[in-house]
Every structure is written in C-alpha cells, then in structure tokens.
mmCIF file with all atom_site columns, C-alpha atoms in Angstrom:
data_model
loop_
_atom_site.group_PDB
_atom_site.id
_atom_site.type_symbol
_atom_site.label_atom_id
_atom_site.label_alt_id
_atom_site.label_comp_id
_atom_site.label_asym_id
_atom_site.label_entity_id
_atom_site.label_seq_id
_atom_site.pdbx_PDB_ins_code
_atom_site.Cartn_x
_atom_site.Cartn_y
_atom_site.Cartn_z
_atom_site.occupancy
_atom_site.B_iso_or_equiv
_atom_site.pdbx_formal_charge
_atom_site.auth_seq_id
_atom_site.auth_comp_id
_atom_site.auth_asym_id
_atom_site.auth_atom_id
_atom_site.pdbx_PDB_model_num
ATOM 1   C CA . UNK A 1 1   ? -1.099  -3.129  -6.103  1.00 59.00 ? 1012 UNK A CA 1
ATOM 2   C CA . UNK A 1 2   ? -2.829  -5.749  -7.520  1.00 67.00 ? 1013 UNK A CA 1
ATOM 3   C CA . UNK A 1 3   ? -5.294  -6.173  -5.957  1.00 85.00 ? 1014 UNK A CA 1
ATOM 4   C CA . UNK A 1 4   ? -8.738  -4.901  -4.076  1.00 87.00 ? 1015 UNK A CA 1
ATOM 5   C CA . UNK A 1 5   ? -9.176  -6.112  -0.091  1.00 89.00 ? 1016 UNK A CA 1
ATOM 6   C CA . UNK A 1 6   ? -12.075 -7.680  0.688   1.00 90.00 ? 1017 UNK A CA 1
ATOM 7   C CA . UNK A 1 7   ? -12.853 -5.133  3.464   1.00 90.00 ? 1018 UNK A CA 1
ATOM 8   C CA . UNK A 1 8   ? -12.743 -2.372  0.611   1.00 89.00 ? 1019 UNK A CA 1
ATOM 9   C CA . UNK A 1 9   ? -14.821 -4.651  -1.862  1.00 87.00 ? 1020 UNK A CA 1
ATOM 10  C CA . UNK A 1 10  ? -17.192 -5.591  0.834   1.00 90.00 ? 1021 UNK A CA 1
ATOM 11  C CA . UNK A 1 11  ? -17.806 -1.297  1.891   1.00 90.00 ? 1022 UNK A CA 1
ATOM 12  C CA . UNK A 1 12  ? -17.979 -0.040  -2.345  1.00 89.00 ? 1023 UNK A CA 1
ATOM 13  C CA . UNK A 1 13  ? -20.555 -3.659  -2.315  1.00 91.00 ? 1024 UNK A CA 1
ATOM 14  C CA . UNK A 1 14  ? -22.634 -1.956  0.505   1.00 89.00 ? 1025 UNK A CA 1
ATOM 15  C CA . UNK A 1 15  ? -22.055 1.268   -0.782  1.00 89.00 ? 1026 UNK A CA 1
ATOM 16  C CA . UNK A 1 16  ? -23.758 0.266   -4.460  1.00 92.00 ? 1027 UNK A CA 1
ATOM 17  C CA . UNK A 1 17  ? -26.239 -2.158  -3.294  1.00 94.00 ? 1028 UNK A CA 1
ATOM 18  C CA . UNK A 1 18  ? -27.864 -0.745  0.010   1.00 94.00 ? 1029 UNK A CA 1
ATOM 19  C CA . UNK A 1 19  ? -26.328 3.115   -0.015  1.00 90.00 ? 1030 UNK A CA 1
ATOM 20  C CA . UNK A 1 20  ? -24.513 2.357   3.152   1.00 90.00 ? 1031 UNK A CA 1
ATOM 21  C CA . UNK A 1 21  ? -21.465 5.422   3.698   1.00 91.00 ? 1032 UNK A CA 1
ATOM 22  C CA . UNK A 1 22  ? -18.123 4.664   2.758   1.00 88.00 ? 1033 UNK A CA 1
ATOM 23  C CA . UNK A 1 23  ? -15.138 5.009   5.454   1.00 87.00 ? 1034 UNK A CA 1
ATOM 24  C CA . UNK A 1 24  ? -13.914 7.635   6.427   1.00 86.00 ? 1035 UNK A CA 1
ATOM 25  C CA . UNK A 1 25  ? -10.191 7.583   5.127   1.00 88.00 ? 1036 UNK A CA 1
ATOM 26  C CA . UNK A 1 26  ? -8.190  10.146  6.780   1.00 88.00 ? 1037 UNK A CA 1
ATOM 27  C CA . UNK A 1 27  ? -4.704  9.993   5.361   1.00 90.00 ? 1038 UNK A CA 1
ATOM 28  C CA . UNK A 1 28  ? -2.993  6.636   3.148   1.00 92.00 ? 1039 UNK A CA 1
ATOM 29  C CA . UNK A 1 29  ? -0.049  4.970   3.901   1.00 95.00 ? 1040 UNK A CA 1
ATOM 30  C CA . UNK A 1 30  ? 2.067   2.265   2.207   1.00 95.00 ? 1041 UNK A CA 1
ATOM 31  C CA . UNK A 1 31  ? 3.069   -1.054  4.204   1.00 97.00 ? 1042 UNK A CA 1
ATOM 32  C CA . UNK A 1 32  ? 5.725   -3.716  3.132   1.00 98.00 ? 1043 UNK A CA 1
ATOM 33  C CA . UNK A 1 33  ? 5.238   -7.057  3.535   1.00 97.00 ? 1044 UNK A CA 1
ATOM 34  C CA . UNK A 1 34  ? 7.672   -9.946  3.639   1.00 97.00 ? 1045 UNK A CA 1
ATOM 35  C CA . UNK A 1 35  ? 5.008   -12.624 2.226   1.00 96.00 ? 1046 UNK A CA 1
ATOM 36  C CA . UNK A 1 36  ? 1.369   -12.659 1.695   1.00 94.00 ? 1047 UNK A CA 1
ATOM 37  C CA . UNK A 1 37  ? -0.240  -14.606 4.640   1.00 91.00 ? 1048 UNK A CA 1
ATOM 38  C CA . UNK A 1 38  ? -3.628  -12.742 3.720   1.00 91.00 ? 1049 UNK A CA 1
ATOM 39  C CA . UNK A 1 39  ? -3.805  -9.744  2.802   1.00 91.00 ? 1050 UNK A CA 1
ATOM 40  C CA . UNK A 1 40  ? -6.903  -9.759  0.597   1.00 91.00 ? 1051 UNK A CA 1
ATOM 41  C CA . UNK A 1 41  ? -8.105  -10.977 4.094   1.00 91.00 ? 1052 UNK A CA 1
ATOM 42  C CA . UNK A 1 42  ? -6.675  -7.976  5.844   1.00 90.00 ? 1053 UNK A CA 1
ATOM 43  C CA . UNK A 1 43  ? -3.737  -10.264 7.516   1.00 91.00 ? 1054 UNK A CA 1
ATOM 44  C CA . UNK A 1 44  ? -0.944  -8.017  7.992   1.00 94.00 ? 1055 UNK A CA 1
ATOM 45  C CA . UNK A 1 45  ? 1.162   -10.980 10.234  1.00 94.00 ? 1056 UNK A CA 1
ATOM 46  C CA . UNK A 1 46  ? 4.090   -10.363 7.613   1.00 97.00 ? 1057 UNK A CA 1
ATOM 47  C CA . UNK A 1 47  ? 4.745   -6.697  8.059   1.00 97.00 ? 1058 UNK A CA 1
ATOM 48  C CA . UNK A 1 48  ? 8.136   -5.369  7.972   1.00 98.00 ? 1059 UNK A CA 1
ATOM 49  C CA . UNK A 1 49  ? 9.089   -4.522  12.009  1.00 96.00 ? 1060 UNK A CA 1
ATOM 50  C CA . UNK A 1 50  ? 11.999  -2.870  13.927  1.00 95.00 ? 1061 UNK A CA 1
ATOM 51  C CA . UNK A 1 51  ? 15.166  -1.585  12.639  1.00 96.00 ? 1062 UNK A CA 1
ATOM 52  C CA . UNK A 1 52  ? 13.564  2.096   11.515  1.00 97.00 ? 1063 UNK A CA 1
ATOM 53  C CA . UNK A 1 53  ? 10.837  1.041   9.705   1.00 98.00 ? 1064 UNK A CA 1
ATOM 54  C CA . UNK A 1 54  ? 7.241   2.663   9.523   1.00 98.00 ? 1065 UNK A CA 1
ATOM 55  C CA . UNK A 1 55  ? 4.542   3.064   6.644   1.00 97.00 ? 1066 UNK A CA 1
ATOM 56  C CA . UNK A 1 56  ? 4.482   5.722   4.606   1.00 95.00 ? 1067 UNK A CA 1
ATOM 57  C CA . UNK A 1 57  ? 2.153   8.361   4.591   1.00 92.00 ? 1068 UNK A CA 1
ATOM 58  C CA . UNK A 1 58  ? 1.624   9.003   0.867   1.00 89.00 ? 1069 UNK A CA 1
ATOM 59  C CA . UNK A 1 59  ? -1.159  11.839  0.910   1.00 76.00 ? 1070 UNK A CA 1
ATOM 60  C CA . UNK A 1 60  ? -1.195  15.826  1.652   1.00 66.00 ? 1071 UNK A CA 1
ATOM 61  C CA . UNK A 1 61  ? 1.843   17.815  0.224   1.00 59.00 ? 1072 UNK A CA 1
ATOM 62  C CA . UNK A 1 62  ? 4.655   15.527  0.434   1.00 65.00 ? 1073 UNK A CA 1
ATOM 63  C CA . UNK A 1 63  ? 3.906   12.411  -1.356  1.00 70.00 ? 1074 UNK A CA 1
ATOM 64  C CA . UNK A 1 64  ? 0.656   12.386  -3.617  1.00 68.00 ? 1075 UNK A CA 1
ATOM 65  C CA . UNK A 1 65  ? -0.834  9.523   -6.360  1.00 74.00 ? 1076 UNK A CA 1
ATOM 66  C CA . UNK A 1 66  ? -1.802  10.791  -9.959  1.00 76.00 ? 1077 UNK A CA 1
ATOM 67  C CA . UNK A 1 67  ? -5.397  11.247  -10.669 1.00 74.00 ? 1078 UNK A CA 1
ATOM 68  C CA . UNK A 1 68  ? -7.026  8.641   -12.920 1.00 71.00 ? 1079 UNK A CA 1
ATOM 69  C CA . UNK A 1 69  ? -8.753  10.034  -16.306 1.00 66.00 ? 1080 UNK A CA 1
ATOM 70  C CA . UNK A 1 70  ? -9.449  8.687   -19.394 1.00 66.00 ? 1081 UNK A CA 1
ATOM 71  C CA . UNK A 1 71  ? -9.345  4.890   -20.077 1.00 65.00 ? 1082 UNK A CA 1
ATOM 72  C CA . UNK A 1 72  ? -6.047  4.240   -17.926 1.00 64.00 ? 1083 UNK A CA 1
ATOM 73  C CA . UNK A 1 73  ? -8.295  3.079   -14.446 1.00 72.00 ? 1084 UNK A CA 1
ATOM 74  C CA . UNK A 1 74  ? -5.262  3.540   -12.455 1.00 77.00 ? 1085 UNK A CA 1
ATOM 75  C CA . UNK A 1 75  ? -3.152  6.100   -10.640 1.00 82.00 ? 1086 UNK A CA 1
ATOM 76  C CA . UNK A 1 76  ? 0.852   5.743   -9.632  1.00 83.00 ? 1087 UNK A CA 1
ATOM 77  C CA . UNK A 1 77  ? 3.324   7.384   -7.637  1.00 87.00 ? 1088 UNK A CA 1
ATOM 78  C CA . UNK A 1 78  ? 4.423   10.951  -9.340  1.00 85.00 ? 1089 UNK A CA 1
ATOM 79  C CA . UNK A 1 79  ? 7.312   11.379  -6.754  1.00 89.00 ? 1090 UNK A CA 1
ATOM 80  C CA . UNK A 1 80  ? 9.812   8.510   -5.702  1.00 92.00 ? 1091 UNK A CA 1
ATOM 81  C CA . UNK A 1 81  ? 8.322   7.623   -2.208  1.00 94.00 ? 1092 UNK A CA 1
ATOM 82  C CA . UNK A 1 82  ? 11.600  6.558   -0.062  1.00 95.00 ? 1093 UNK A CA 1
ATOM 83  C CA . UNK A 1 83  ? 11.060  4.462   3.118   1.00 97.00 ? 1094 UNK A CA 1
ATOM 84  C CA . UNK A 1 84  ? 13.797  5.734   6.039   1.00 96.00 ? 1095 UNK A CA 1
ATOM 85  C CA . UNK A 1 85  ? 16.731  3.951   5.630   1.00 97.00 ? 1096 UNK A CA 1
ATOM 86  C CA . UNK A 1 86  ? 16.815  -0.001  7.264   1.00 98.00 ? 1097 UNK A CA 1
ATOM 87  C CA . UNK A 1 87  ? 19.097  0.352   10.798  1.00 98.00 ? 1098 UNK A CA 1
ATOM 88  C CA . UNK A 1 88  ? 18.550  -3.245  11.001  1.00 98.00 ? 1099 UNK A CA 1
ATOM 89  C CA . UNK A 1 89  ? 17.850  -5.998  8.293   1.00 98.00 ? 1100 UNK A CA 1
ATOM 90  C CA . UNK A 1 90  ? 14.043  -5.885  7.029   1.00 98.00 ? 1101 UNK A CA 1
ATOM 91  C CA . UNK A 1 91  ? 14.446  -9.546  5.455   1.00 97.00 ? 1102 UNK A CA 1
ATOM 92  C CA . UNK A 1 92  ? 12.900  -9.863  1.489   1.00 98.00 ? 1103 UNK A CA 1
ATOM 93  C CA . UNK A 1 93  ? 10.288  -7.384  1.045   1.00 98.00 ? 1104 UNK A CA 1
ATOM 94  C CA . UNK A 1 94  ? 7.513   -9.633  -1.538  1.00 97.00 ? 1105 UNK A CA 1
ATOM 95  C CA . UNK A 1 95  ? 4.447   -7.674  -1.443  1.00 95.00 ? 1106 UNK A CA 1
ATOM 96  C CA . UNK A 1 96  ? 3.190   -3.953  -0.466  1.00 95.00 ? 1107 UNK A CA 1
ATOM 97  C CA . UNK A 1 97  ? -0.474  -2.636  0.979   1.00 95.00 ? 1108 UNK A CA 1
ATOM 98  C CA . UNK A 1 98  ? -2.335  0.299   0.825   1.00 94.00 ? 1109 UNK A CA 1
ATOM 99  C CA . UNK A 1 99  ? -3.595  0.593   4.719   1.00 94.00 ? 1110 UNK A CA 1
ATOM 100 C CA . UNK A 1 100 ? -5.788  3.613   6.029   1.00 95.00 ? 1111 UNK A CA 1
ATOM 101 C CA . UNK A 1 101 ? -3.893  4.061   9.168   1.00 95.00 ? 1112 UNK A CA 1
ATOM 102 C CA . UNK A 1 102 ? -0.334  4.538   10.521  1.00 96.00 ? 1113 UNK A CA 1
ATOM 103 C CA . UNK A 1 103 ? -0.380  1.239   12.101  1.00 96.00 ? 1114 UNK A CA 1
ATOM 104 C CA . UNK A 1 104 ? -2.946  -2.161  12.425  1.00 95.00 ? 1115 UNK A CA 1
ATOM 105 C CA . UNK A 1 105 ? -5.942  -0.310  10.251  1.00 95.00 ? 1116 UNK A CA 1
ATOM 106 C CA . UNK A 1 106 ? -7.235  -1.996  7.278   1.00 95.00 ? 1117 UNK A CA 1
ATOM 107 C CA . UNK A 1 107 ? -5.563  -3.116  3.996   1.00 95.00 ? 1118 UNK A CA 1
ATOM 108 C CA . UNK A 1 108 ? -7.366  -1.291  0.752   1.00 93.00 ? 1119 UNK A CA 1
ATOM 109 C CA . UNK A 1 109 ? -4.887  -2.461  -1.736  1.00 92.00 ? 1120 UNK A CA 1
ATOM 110 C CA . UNK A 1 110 ? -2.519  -5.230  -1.782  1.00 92.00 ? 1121 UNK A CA 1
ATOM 111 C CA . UNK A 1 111 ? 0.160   -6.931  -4.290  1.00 91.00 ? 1122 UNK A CA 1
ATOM 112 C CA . UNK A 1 112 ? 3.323   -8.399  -4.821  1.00 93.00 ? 1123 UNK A CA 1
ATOM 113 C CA . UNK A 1 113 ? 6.156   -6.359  -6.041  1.00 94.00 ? 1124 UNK A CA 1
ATOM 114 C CA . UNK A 1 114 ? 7.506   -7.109  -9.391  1.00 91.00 ? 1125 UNK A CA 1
ATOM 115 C CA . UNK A 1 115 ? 10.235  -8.374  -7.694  1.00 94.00 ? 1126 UNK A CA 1
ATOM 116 C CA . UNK A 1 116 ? 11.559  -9.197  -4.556  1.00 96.00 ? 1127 UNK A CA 1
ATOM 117 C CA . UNK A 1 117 ? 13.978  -6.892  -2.855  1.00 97.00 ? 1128 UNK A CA 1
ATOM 118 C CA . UNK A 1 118 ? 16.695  -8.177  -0.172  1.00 98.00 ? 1129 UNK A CA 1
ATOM 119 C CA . UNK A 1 119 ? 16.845  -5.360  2.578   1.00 98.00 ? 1130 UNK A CA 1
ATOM 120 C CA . UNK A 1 120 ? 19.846  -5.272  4.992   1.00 98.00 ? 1131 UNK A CA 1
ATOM 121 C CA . UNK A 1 121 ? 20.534  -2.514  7.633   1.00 98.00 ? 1132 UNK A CA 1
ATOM 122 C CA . UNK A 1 122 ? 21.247  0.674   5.936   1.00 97.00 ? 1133 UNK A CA 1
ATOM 123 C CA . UNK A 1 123 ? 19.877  -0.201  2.620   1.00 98.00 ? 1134 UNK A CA 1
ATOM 124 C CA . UNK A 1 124 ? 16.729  2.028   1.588   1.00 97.00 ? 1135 UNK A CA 1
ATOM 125 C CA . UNK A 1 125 ? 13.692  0.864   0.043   1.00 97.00 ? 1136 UNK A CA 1
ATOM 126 C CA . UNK A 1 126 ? 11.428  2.986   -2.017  1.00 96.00 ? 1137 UNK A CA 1
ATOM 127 C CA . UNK A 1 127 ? 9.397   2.906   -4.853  1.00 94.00 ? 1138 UNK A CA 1
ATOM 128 C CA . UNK A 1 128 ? 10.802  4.932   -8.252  1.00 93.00 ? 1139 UNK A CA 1
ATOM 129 C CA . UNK A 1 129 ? 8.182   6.957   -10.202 1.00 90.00 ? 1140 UNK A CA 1
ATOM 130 C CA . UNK A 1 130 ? 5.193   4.988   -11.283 1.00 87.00 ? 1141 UNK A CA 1
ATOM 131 C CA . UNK A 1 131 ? 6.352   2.139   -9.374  1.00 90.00 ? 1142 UNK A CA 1
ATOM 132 C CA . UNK A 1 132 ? 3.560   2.228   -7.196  1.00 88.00 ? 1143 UNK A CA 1
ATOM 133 C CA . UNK A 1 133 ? 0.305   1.150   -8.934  1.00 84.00 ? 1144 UNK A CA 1
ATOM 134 C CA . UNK A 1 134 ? -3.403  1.008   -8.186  1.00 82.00 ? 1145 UNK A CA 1
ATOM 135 C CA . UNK A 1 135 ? -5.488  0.004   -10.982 1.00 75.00 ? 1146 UNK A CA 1
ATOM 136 C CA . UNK A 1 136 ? -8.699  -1.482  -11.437 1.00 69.00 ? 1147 UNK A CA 1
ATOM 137 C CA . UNK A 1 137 ? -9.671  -4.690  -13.037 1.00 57.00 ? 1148 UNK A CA 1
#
C-alpha cells in the first residue's frame, strides 16, 4: 500500500505534536477496491460488494504481516492471504486498503495494485507472499 490515510497521518500528527492517544485498533483487515474515488480521504464508495466477498482479517494466528527491522521501513504478507472465492463477478479490482474494521471503519493504508486483476464469479483473488506491502516514505 502506497500510501498513508489522512485519518492515520492526521492521529500519528496529534500523537507527535500535542501527545493526544492513538486509536485503538482492534484487529486489521484488507479491502479491495475497484478505483480510487478517495481513499487517502477515507472514501471507500468503490469497494468490492456481493457475490461472497468480505475483507480480510489479516491479524491473530491465521494471517500475520512481518515485523519491520533494520533499514527496510516496511512489513509484507508472510502467508498468501486468499479472499473466498467470487460467486458473482467482483469487476477489476485497481487498488487495496488497510481498514481497522470488518466493514465502513477507517482506511490506514491505501494503494493501487501493481496491476489490475479482472475478477469473474468463481475466480479467487489473493495476494502471493510479499505481495502485500506497507512501507514508509
């Protein structure tokens, strides 16, 4: 993901500059989009709906992101992280968020996918190891 929302770079802002708490983020989960219509904003108008689709939850014992160390600034996916399988068509999935809930909630991360992928009823999207990217600037 490319890139930082501005409801995440507003709360590490406030965090810094006045010592205001960070959110509370319970659990993560991945969204796909089919265009960006604001996300940075926290616009999630594009969203994938119907035909099976949900986020996915990508923290606790199933599905977990590397730790960042070193000079890298970034952590990926260590596990393929498979969305259920489309029962209806999805359209072209162009961009994927980082969101704190399981629906509506805010975007933390957001980016387009290195390229755009076609989904028709019983095709499966998911992201292959270290697909799935958050790094800083």
């Amino acid at each position: 993901m490319a890139g930082k929302s501005n409801y995440l770079e507003n709360a590490v802002l406030n965090y810094v500059a006045h010592g205001t708490a960070m959110p509370t983020i319970s659990n993560l989960y991945i969204a796909l989009f089919t265009a960006d219509d604001g996300l940075e904003a926290g616009t999630i108008t594009s969203e994938v709906s119907g035909g099976s689709y949900a986020r996915l939850q990508i923290d606790g014992a199933t599905y977990t992101l590397t730790t960042a160390s070193g000079t890298t600034n970034e952590v990926t996916n260590a596990e393929v992280y498979p969305f259920a399988a489309a029962t209806a068509n999805w359209g072209t999935i162009t961009h994927g968020a980082l969101m704190d809930a399981s629906s509506g909630g805010n975007v933390l991360y957001h980016g387009a996918l290195q390229s755009s992928v076609q989904i028709d009823s019983g095709q499966q999207f998911q992201f292959d190891i270290g697909a799935f990217k958050l790094a800083e600037d």
